Amino acid sequence: MSLANRRILLGVSGGIAAYKSCELVRRLRERGAEVRVVMTAGATHFVGVATFQALSGQPVRTSLWDEQAEAAMGHIELARWAERILVAPASADAIARLAHGHADDLLATLCLASAAPLYLAPAMNQQMWAHPAVQANLATLRARGVHVLGPAAGEQACGDVGSGRMLEPHELRDALAASFGDGALAGLDVVVSAGPTFEDIDPVRFIGNRSSGKMGFAVAQAAAEAGARVTLVAGPVSLPTPPGVAARVDVRSAAQMQAAVLDACARADIYVGAAAVGDYRPAEVAERKLKKQAGADLVLQLAENPDILASLSARPRHPFLVGFAAETHDVAAYARGKLARKGLDMIAANQVGGGLGFETADNALTLYWADGELELPRTGKAELARQLVAEVAARYKASRA
Ligand code: PMT
């Protein structure tokens, strides 16, 4: 995948894996990227400034207090210049400083001052990697939408074996290239629904389901990476809006999700329904908390919810429709049934239950359309979503040809 004219800011922090970042600069430039390197003071103990200068063909910055560069607010210029910031290696200290918003050296300041997506390639001893302080800092950064690439497991420079090796330069290059997407959905409006719906019983109780929103949020991000203008309609989840997503509408119930999806789809080219929409809701919502009646069962009457996908396909002009099917058994038969019954162009079926599909970090899908199918084997939801989006783009284009 080309990186022609892409502007990558490579931050190098202090760790022995800094030697691999020299190779990384070469790999990025081979694909056409412009690379500017910023080193922390610690990094300069491992690799010389001249090495990165020669490999990047650009001056290397190491200090916030460079009078010449800062005469023209050099750090702000660099922060604006970058399309992606990759910190590789990201030491435990660099991760902690970024998590806590420090701004007392050039790299940390740049990360705060830039709107560019931030990627970290952690590298450290396996014991440090496993430390709760490091993991808590990473959780904070992930929750802010920072992308963490790796680390890999294996033999380490210190002789230990375990997790904490920086990913290889070609793996980091490929991850950055994928983050730009191939423009397969450029110029298109895509609406994605994600997460569960909650159907209130009374002011304190509701009927919900186990969807975390991870799959749908990954689809929204992948569609944005592929160049689409994405509107994400999210059920009640606690996930940050993925980078690149143009608009987000938060909803709670199936009826609210239907209203938001129908509104956004008035001008959409593609709708992907990854949300786990409740099929039923309590027929009546109690205004006050229902009181326990000791010794008596409580019977709830449920009313059928509207089917969002079916209501879209019933419209004379509707977007290309992609549904999901979450099944515990007979996956293919149920998925094909929903494809036909709901009037869809494609359906992505996943096996759920027993630790699969819901809430997990990875997933597997089988895609079905009228005269074909494709298996996408188990992998992380971000990567799986990219593969799904590539297939949706291809089938969308075929349908419009
Ligand atoms: O969120 P995660 O924890 O990452 O989990 C991901 C997932 C398992 C929720 C996701 O991969 C998935 O399968 N989403 C669809 C879940 C679902 O509701 O499937 P279903 O088979 O019940 O519904 C079929 C399709 O109809 C879905 O596209 C659904 O959005 C849509 N639907 C369902 C009911 C309804 N009233 N309106 C709808 O549009």
Short mmCIF file of C-alpha atoms and ligand atoms in Angstrom, two decimals:
data_model
loop_
_atom_site.label_atom_id
_atom_site.label_comp_id
_atom_site.label_asym_id
_atom_site.label_seq_id
_atom_site.Cartn_x
_atom_site.Cartn_y
_atom_site.Cartn_z
CA MET A 1 0.00 0.00 0.00
CA SER A 2 1.39 3.39 -0.99
CA LEU A 3 2.26 6.12 1.49
CA ALA A 4 3.05 8.62 -1.25
CA ASN A 5 3.27 12.17 0.14
CA ARG A 6 1.90 11.10 3.52
CA ARG A 7 3.41 13.17 6.34
CA ILE A 8 4.52 11.01 9.25
CA LEU A 9 6.00 12.39 12.44
CA LEU A 10 8.10 9.68 14.09
CA GLY A 11 8.71 10.18 17.80
CA VAL A 12 11.56 8.10 19.18
CA SER A 13 11.72 7.64 22.94
CA GLY A 14 14.48 6.07 25.03
CA GLY A 15 14.69 2.31 24.58
CA ILE A 16 16.96 -0.18 22.90
CA ALA A 17 14.30 -0.78 20.22
CA ALA A 18 15.21 2.72 18.92
CA TYR A 19 17.68 0.94 16.63
CA LYS A 20 14.70 -0.68 14.84
CA SER A 21 13.22 2.78 14.22
CA CYS A 22 16.14 3.57 11.88
CA GLU A 23 14.91 0.72 9.67
CA LEU A 24 11.34 1.99 10.11
CA VAL A 25 12.28 5.38 8.61
CA ARG A 26 13.67 3.56 5.55
CA ARG A 27 10.55 1.38 5.20
CA LEU A 28 8.25 4.43 5.41
CA ARG A 29 10.27 6.41 2.88
CA GLU A 30 10.41 3.44 0.48
CA ARG A 31 6.60 3.74 0.22
CA GLY A 32 6.81 7.46 -0.49
CA ALA A 33 6.14 8.94 2.98
CA GLU A 34 7.78 12.14 4.19
CA VAL A 35 9.19 11.44 7.63
CA ARG A 36 10.30 13.90 10.29
CA VAL A 37 11.90 12.58 13.43
CA VAL A 38 11.66 13.95 16.97
CA MET A 39 13.85 12.26 19.59
CA THR A 40 13.53 12.46 23.36
CA ALA A 41 16.66 13.05 25.41
CA GLY A 42 16.62 9.34 26.37
CA ALA A 43 16.50 8.25 22.74
CA THR A 44 19.74 10.07 21.95
CA HIS A 45 21.56 7.70 24.34
CA PHE A 46 20.63 4.79 22.05
CA VAL A 47 20.91 6.22 18.51
CA GLY A 48 22.66 9.33 17.19
CA VAL A 49 20.77 12.30 15.77
CA ALA A 50 22.90 12.08 12.60
CA THR A 51 21.59 8.58 11.86
CA PHE A 52 17.93 9.69 11.75
CA GLN A 53 18.92 12.88 9.93
CA ALA A 54 20.62 10.90 7.16
CA LEU A 55 17.79 8.35 6.90
CA SER A 56 14.92 10.85 6.91
CA GLY A 57 16.70 13.51 4.84
CA GLN A 58 15.30 16.09 7.30
CA PRO A 59 16.63 17.91 10.34
CA VAL A 60 15.92 15.97 13.54
CA ARG A 61 14.47 17.87 16.51
CA THR A 62 15.36 16.92 20.07
CA SER A 63 14.43 19.92 22.18
CA LEU A 64 11.57 22.28 22.88
CA TRP A 65 14.21 24.90 23.59
CA ASP A 66 15.79 25.07 20.13
CA GLU A 67 15.91 28.87 19.74
CA GLN A 68 16.24 28.86 15.97
CA ALA A 69 13.35 26.46 15.30
CA GLU A 70 11.13 27.97 17.99
CA ALA A 71 11.57 31.52 16.67
CA ALA A 72 8.81 30.55 14.21
CA MET A 73 6.90 28.34 16.75
CA GLY A 74 8.48 25.22 15.25
CA HIS A 75 6.64 22.76 17.49
CA ILE A 76 3.23 24.11 16.40
CA GLU A 77 4.32 23.99 12.76
CA LEU A 78 5.38 20.34 13.21
CA ALA A 79 2.16 19.49 15.07
CA ARG A 80 0.09 20.91 12.20
CA TRP A 81 2.29 19.31 9.53
CA ALA A 82 1.81 15.74 10.75
CA GLU A 83 -0.95 13.54 9.31
CA ARG A 84 0.01 10.74 11.71
CA ILE A 85 2.21 10.70 14.80
CA LEU A 86 3.87 7.37 15.57
CA VAL A 87 5.89 7.00 18.77
CA ALA A 88 8.20 4.03 18.24
CA PRO A 89 9.54 2.84 20.51
CA ALA A 90 7.08 4.07 23.11
CA SER A 91 8.84 3.47 26.45
CA ALA A 92 6.93 3.01 29.74
CA ASP A 93 7.96 6.56 30.64
CA ALA A 94 6.76 8.03 27.32
CA ILE A 95 3.43 6.22 27.73
CA ALA A 96 3.02 7.56 31.29
CA ARG A 97 3.86 11.10 30.20
CA LEU A 98 1.39 10.99 27.32
CA ALA A 99 -1.34 9.49 29.51
CA HIS A 100 -0.93 12.34 31.99
CA GLY A 101 -0.72 15.12 29.41
CA HIS A 102 2.85 16.28 30.18
CA ALA A 103 4.22 19.06 28.01
CA ASP A 104 7.78 19.53 29.21
CA ASP A 105 9.62 18.07 26.24
CA LEU A 106 9.14 18.43 22.51
CA LEU A 107 7.57 15.03 21.78
CA ALA A 108 4.97 15.18 24.57
CA THR A 109 4.12 18.78 23.66
CA LEU A 110 3.67 17.86 19.99
CA CYS A 111 1.31 15.01 20.89
CA LEU A 112 -0.85 17.47 22.83
CA ALA A 113 -0.69 20.18 20.18
CA SER A 114 -1.57 18.00 17.20
CA ALA A 115 -4.96 16.86 15.91
CA ALA A 116 -3.28 14.00 14.02
CA PRO A 117 -4.15 10.44 15.10
CA LEU A 118 -1.56 9.15 17.56
CA TYR A 119 -0.05 5.67 17.26
CA LEU A 120 2.16 4.06 19.92
CA ALA A 121 4.47 1.08 19.44
CA PRO A 122 5.29 0.05 23.02
CA ALA A 123 8.67 -1.57 23.72
CA MET A 124 9.85 -2.56 27.17
CA ASN A 125 10.79 -5.41 29.45
CA GLN A 126 7.96 -7.95 29.89
CA GLN A 127 7.70 -7.30 33.65
CA MET A 128 7.31 -3.57 33.02
CA TRP A 129 4.74 -4.25 30.28
CA ALA A 130 2.64 -6.35 32.68
CA HIS A 131 2.81 -3.72 35.46
CA PRO A 132 -0.66 -2.38 36.37
CA ALA A 133 0.63 1.21 36.16
CA VAL A 134 1.65 0.75 32.52
CA GLN A 135 -1.60 -1.04 31.67
CA ALA A 136 -3.67 1.67 33.38
CA ASN A 137 -1.85 4.38 31.40
CA LEU A 138 -2.50 2.47 28.17
CA ALA A 139 -6.18 2.05 29.06
CA THR A 140 -6.40 5.83 29.56
CA LEU A 141 -4.77 6.47 26.19
CA ARG A 142 -6.92 3.88 24.38
CA ALA A 143 -10.04 5.43 25.86
CA ARG A 144 -8.93 8.71 24.26
CA GLY A 145 -8.69 7.04 20.86
CA VAL A 146 -4.91 6.52 20.81
CA HIS A 147 -3.95 3.47 18.72
CA VAL A 148 -1.62 0.95 20.36
CA LEU A 149 0.31 -1.23 17.92
CA GLY A 150 1.60 -4.40 19.55
CA PRO A 151 3.78 -5.21 21.36
CA ALA A 152 4.84 -8.67 20.20
CA ALA A 153 5.97 -11.49 22.45
CA GLY A 154 9.32 -13.23 22.25
CA GLU A 155 12.94 -12.96 23.33
CA GLN A 156 13.90 -9.54 24.61
CA ALA A 157 17.15 -7.56 24.55
CA CYS A 158 17.46 -8.04 28.34
CA GLY A 159 17.28 -11.83 27.97
CA ASP A 160 13.70 -12.17 29.26
CA VAL A 161 11.04 -13.86 27.19
CA GLY A 162 7.50 -12.43 27.06
CA SER A 163 5.37 -9.54 25.79
CA GLY A 164 7.03 -6.19 25.24
CA ARG A 165 8.99 -6.46 21.95
CA MET A 166 8.34 -3.60 19.57
CA LEU A 167 6.58 -4.70 16.37
CA GLU A 168 8.86 -5.09 13.35
CA PRO A 169 9.36 -2.00 11.13
CA HIS A 170 7.39 -3.49 8.22
CA GLU A 171 4.45 -4.26 10.56
CA LEU A 172 4.39 -0.68 11.84
CA ARG A 173 4.63 0.67 8.29
CA ASP A 174 1.71 -1.54 7.16
CA ALA A 175 -0.43 -0.48 10.13
CA LEU A 176 0.15 3.19 9.28
CA ALA A 177 -0.55 2.59 5.60
CA ALA A 178 -3.81 0.80 6.48
CA SER A 179 -4.81 3.73 8.67
CA PHE A 180 -5.02 5.92 5.56
CA GLY A 181 -7.24 3.36 3.83
CA ASP A 182 -7.30 3.04 0.07
CA GLY A 183 -10.04 5.58 -0.49
CA ALA A 184 -12.45 2.81 -1.53
CA LEU A 185 -15.38 4.76 -0.03
CA ALA A 186 -14.12 8.24 -0.88
CA GLY A 187 -16.96 10.72 -1.39
CA LEU A 188 -19.63 8.37 0.00
CA ASP A 189 -21.93 8.90 3.00
CA VAL A 190 -22.00 5.90 5.30
CA VAL A 191 -24.23 5.41 8.34
CA VAL A 192 -23.22 2.79 10.91
CA SER A 193 -25.27 1.69 13.91
CA ALA A 194 -23.46 0.14 16.87
CA GLY A 195 -23.99 -1.15 20.37
CA PRO A 196 -27.09 -2.37 22.18
CA THR A 197 -30.45 -0.74 22.75
CA PHE A 198 -31.93 -0.39 26.24
CA GLU A 199 -35.69 -0.68 26.62
CA ASP A 200 -36.87 0.87 29.85
CA ILE A 201 -39.17 -1.04 32.19
CA ASP A 202 -39.37 1.71 34.80
CA PRO A 203 -37.05 4.59 35.88
CA VAL A 204 -34.43 2.14 37.23
CA ARG A 205 -34.67 -1.04 35.14
CA PHE A 206 -34.32 -1.86 31.49
CA ILE A 207 -34.02 -4.76 29.03
CA GLY A 208 -30.66 -4.70 27.24
CA ASN A 209 -28.16 -7.03 25.63
CA ARG A 210 -24.46 -7.79 25.70
CA SER A 211 -23.28 -5.71 22.75
CA SER A 212 -20.32 -3.51 23.72
CA GLY A 213 -20.33 -1.52 20.49
CA LYS A 214 -16.76 -2.59 19.64
CA MET A 215 -17.66 -4.21 16.31
CA GLY A 216 -19.79 -1.31 15.09
CA PHE A 217 -17.28 1.31 16.22
CA ALA A 218 -14.54 -0.60 14.36
CA VAL A 219 -16.72 -0.60 11.21
CA ALA A 220 -17.27 3.16 11.57
CA GLN A 221 -13.52 3.72 11.91
CA ALA A 222 -12.69 1.47 8.94
CA ALA A 223 -15.26 3.27 6.76
CA ALA A 224 -13.75 6.63 7.76
CA GLU A 225 -10.26 5.31 6.96
CA ALA A 226 -11.60 4.29 3.54
CA GLY A 227 -12.58 7.92 2.91
CA ALA A 228 -16.31 7.87 3.74
CA ARG A 229 -18.17 10.61 5.59
CA VAL A 230 -19.39 8.50 8.50
CA THR A 231 -22.35 9.06 10.80
CA LEU A 232 -22.25 6.73 13.79
CA VAL A 233 -25.54 6.04 15.57
CA ALA A 234 -24.50 4.58 18.90
CA GLY A 235 -26.56 2.78 21.51
CA PRO A 236 -25.63 3.19 25.19
CA VAL A 237 -21.90 2.32 25.22
CA SER A 238 -18.87 3.94 26.81
CA LEU A 239 -16.55 4.06 23.80
CA PRO A 240 -14.80 7.15 22.42
CA THR A 241 -15.77 8.29 18.91
CA PRO A 242 -13.28 6.69 16.50
CA PRO A 243 -10.89 9.06 14.73
CA GLY A 244 -12.22 10.35 11.41
CA VAL A 245 -15.92 9.77 12.18
CA ALA A 246 -17.77 12.93 11.08
CA ALA A 247 -20.87 12.75 13.29
CA ARG A 248 -22.13 10.71 16.22
CA VAL A 249 -25.69 10.43 17.47
CA ASP A 250 -26.18 8.75 20.86
CA VAL A 251 -29.46 6.94 21.43
CA ARG A 252 -30.91 4.54 24.00
CA SER A 253 -33.95 2.67 22.70
CA ALA A 254 -34.73 0.91 19.41
CA ALA A 255 -37.31 3.60 18.58
CA GLN A 256 -34.69 6.34 19.07
CA MET A 257 -32.18 4.37 17.02
CA GLN A 258 -34.72 3.93 14.23
CA ALA A 259 -35.47 7.69 14.16
CA ALA A 260 -31.74 8.59 14.09
CA VAL A 261 -30.88 5.99 11.42
CA LEU A 262 -33.83 6.94 9.16
CA ASP A 263 -32.88 10.61 9.45
CA ALA A 264 -29.18 10.02 8.66
CA CYS A 265 -30.01 7.58 5.85
CA ALA A 266 -32.05 10.18 3.96
CA ARG A 267 -28.76 11.20 2.34
CA ALA A 268 -26.62 8.06 2.82
CA ASP A 269 -25.12 5.75 0.21
CA ILE A 270 -24.53 2.80 2.56
CA TYR A 271 -26.02 1.70 5.88
CA VAL A 272 -24.29 -0.91 8.04
CA GLY A 273 -26.46 -2.20 10.88
CA ALA A 274 -23.99 -3.59 13.41
CA ALA A 275 -26.20 -2.65 16.37
CA ALA A 276 -27.86 -5.34 18.42
CA VAL A 277 -31.34 -3.81 18.35
CA GLY A 278 -33.84 -5.12 20.89
CA ASP A 279 -36.65 -6.97 19.12
CA TYR A 280 -39.10 -6.22 21.95
CA ARG A 281 -39.77 -3.49 24.52
CA PRO A 282 -42.04 -3.39 27.56
CA ALA A 283 -45.53 -2.60 26.28
CA GLU A 284 -45.77 0.08 28.97
CA VAL A 285 -43.01 1.97 30.76
CA ALA A 286 -43.89 2.47 34.42
CA GLU A 287 -43.50 6.08 35.55
CA ARG A 288 -42.48 5.01 39.04
CA LYS A 289 -40.21 2.23 40.22
CA LEU A 290 -42.11 -1.07 40.24
CA LYS A 291 -42.33 -2.38 43.78
CA LYS A 292 -41.58 -5.98 44.63
CA GLN A 293 -44.72 -8.02 45.36
CA ALA A 294 -43.41 -10.67 47.75
CA GLY A 295 -44.42 -14.20 46.77
CA ALA A 296 -45.83 -13.21 43.35
CA ASP A 297 -44.23 -13.49 39.91
CA LEU A 298 -43.96 -10.37 37.82
CA VAL A 299 -45.31 -10.68 34.28
CA LEU A 300 -44.05 -8.19 31.72
CA GLN A 301 -45.89 -7.77 28.47
CA LEU A 302 -43.56 -7.02 25.56
CA ALA A 303 -44.43 -5.19 22.36
CA GLU A 304 -42.57 -5.76 19.09
CA ASN A 305 -40.01 -3.10 18.13
CA PRO A 306 -39.85 -1.73 14.59
CA ASP A 307 -37.25 -3.41 12.38
CA ILE A 308 -34.84 -0.65 11.33
CA LEU A 309 -33.37 -2.50 8.35
CA ALA A 310 -36.74 -3.62 7.06
CA SER A 311 -38.15 -0.07 7.38
CA LEU A 312 -35.18 1.22 5.34
CA SER A 313 -35.52 -1.40 2.61
CA ALA A 314 -39.24 -0.58 2.34
CA ARG A 315 -38.36 2.97 1.23
CA PRO A 316 -38.45 3.47 -2.54
CA ARG A 317 -34.95 5.07 -2.45
CA HIS A 318 -32.69 3.56 0.13
CA PRO A 319 -28.97 3.11 0.72
CA PHE A 320 -27.03 -0.08 0.03
CA LEU A 321 -28.04 -2.17 3.05
CA VAL A 322 -25.63 -4.29 5.09
CA GLY A 323 -27.04 -6.17 8.05
CA PHE A 324 -25.37 -8.27 10.72
CA ALA A 325 -26.72 -11.59 11.97
CA ALA A 326 -25.82 -12.71 15.48
CA GLU A 327 -26.61 -16.40 15.78
CA THR A 328 -25.84 -19.15 18.27
CA HIS A 329 -26.59 -21.98 15.80
CA ASP A 330 -27.52 -22.67 12.15
CA VAL A 331 -25.67 -19.45 11.32
CA ALA A 332 -25.72 -19.76 7.51
CA ALA A 333 -29.42 -20.66 7.24
CA TYR A 334 -30.59 -17.88 9.59
CA ALA A 335 -28.28 -15.31 7.98
CA ARG A 336 -29.50 -16.11 4.45
CA GLY A 337 -33.10 -15.98 5.75
CA LYS A 338 -32.53 -12.45 7.16
CA LEU A 339 -30.78 -11.35 3.96
CA ALA A 340 -33.91 -12.20 1.95
CA ARG A 341 -36.59 -11.25 4.52
CA LYS A 342 -35.14 -7.82 5.35
CA GLY A 343 -34.33 -6.98 1.71
CA LEU A 344 -30.57 -6.58 2.28
CA ASP A 345 -27.68 -6.32 -0.18
CA MET A 346 -25.29 -8.12 2.16
CA ILE A 347 -25.27 -9.67 5.61
CA ALA A 348 -22.30 -10.27 7.93
CA ALA A 349 -22.99 -13.30 10.11
CA ASN A 350 -21.23 -14.03 13.36
CA GLN A 351 -21.53 -16.86 15.80
CA VAL A 352 -22.27 -15.47 19.26
CA GLY A 353 -22.36 -16.90 22.77
CA GLY A 354 -19.76 -18.93 24.64
CA GLY A 355 -17.26 -16.03 24.57
CA LEU A 356 -17.67 -15.24 20.86
CA GLY A 357 -18.93 -12.13 19.07
CA PHE A 358 -20.22 -9.95 21.93
CA GLU A 359 -17.78 -7.91 24.06
CA THR A 360 -14.67 -9.70 22.75
CA ALA A 361 -11.65 -7.98 21.17
CA ASP A 362 -11.75 -10.21 18.10
CA ASN A 363 -14.40 -11.82 15.95
CA ALA A 364 -14.95 -13.82 12.75
CA LEU A 365 -17.56 -13.13 10.06
CA THR A 366 -19.07 -14.85 7.06
CA LEU A 367 -20.47 -12.47 4.47
CA TYR A 368 -23.47 -13.50 2.36
CA TRP A 369 -25.03 -11.76 -0.62
CA ALA A 370 -27.55 -12.97 -3.20
CA ASP A 371 -25.16 -15.13 -5.20
CA GLY A 372 -22.02 -15.42 -3.12
CA GLU A 373 -20.34 -15.66 0.25
CA LEU A 374 -16.93 -14.94 1.80
CA GLU A 375 -15.33 -16.05 5.06
CA LEU A 376 -13.37 -13.52 7.09
CA PRO A 377 -11.45 -15.60 9.64
CA ARG A 378 -11.03 -14.67 13.29
CA THR A 379 -8.90 -11.57 13.92
CA GLY A 380 -9.07 -8.27 15.87
CA LYS A 381 -12.29 -6.31 15.29
CA ALA A 382 -10.36 -3.34 13.79
CA GLU A 383 -8.73 -5.51 11.12
CA LEU A 384 -11.93 -7.52 10.53
CA ALA A 385 -13.85 -4.28 10.01
CA ARG A 386 -11.31 -3.14 7.39
CA GLN A 387 -11.80 -6.41 5.49
CA LEU A 388 -15.58 -6.07 5.74
CA VAL A 389 -15.47 -2.47 4.52
CA ALA A 390 -13.28 -3.45 1.53
CA GLU A 391 -15.88 -6.08 0.55
CA VAL A 392 -18.81 -3.71 1.10
CA ALA A 393 -17.09 -1.12 -1.13
CA ALA A 394 -16.54 -3.71 -3.87
CA ARG A 395 -20.14 -4.98 -3.78
CA TYR A 396 -21.55 -1.44 -3.53
CA LYS A 397 -19.61 -0.44 -6.66
CA ALA A 398 -20.69 -3.63 -8.48
CA SER A 399 -24.34 -2.89 -7.62
CA ARG A 400 -24.10 0.64 -9.03
CA ALA A 401 -22.11 -0.32 -12.16
O1 PMT B 1 -20.90 -4.86 20.01
P1 PMT B 1 -19.93 -6.01 20.18
O2 PMT B 1 -19.78 -6.42 21.62
O3 PMT B 1 -18.63 -5.76 19.50
O4 PMT B 1 -20.59 -7.30 19.46
C1 PMT B 1 -20.77 -7.30 18.08
C2 PMT B 1 -22.14 -7.88 17.66
C3 PMT B 1 -22.17 -9.37 18.00
C4 PMT B 1 -23.27 -7.15 18.38
C5 PMT B 1 -22.26 -7.63 16.12
O5 PMT B 1 -21.21 -8.29 15.46
C6 PMT B 1 -23.60 -8.13 15.59
O6 PMT B 1 -23.79 -9.28 15.25
N1 PMT B 1 -24.58 -7.19 15.50
C7 PMT B 1 -25.98 -7.50 15.13
C8 PMT B 1 -26.67 -8.11 16.31
C9 PMT B 1 -28.15 -8.41 16.04
O7 PMT B 1 -28.98 -7.75 16.55
O8 PMT B 1 -28.35 -9.35 15.17
P2 PMT B 1 -29.84 -9.86 14.76
O9 PMT B 1 -29.55 -11.13 14.05
O10 PMT B 1 -30.77 -9.90 15.94
O11 PMT B 1 -30.37 -8.73 13.77
C10 PMT B 1 -30.14 -8.79 12.38
C11 PMT B 1 -29.95 -7.43 11.79
O12 PMT B 1 -31.17 -6.68 11.91
C12 PMT B 1 -28.87 -6.59 12.45
O13 PMT B 1 -28.18 -5.87 11.44
C13 PMT B 1 -29.66 -5.63 13.34
O14 PMT B 1 -28.98 -4.36 13.49
C14 PMT B 1 -30.94 -5.45 12.53
N2 PMT B 1 -32.13 -5.16 13.32
C15 PMT B 1 -32.54 -6.01 14.31
C16 PMT B 1 -33.68 -5.73 15.02
C17 PMT B 1 -34.41 -4.55 14.72
N3 PMT B 1 -35.48 -4.23 15.39
N4 PMT B 1 -33.97 -3.73 13.75
C18 PMT B 1 -32.87 -4.02 13.04
O15 PMT B 1 -32.49 -3.25 12.14
#
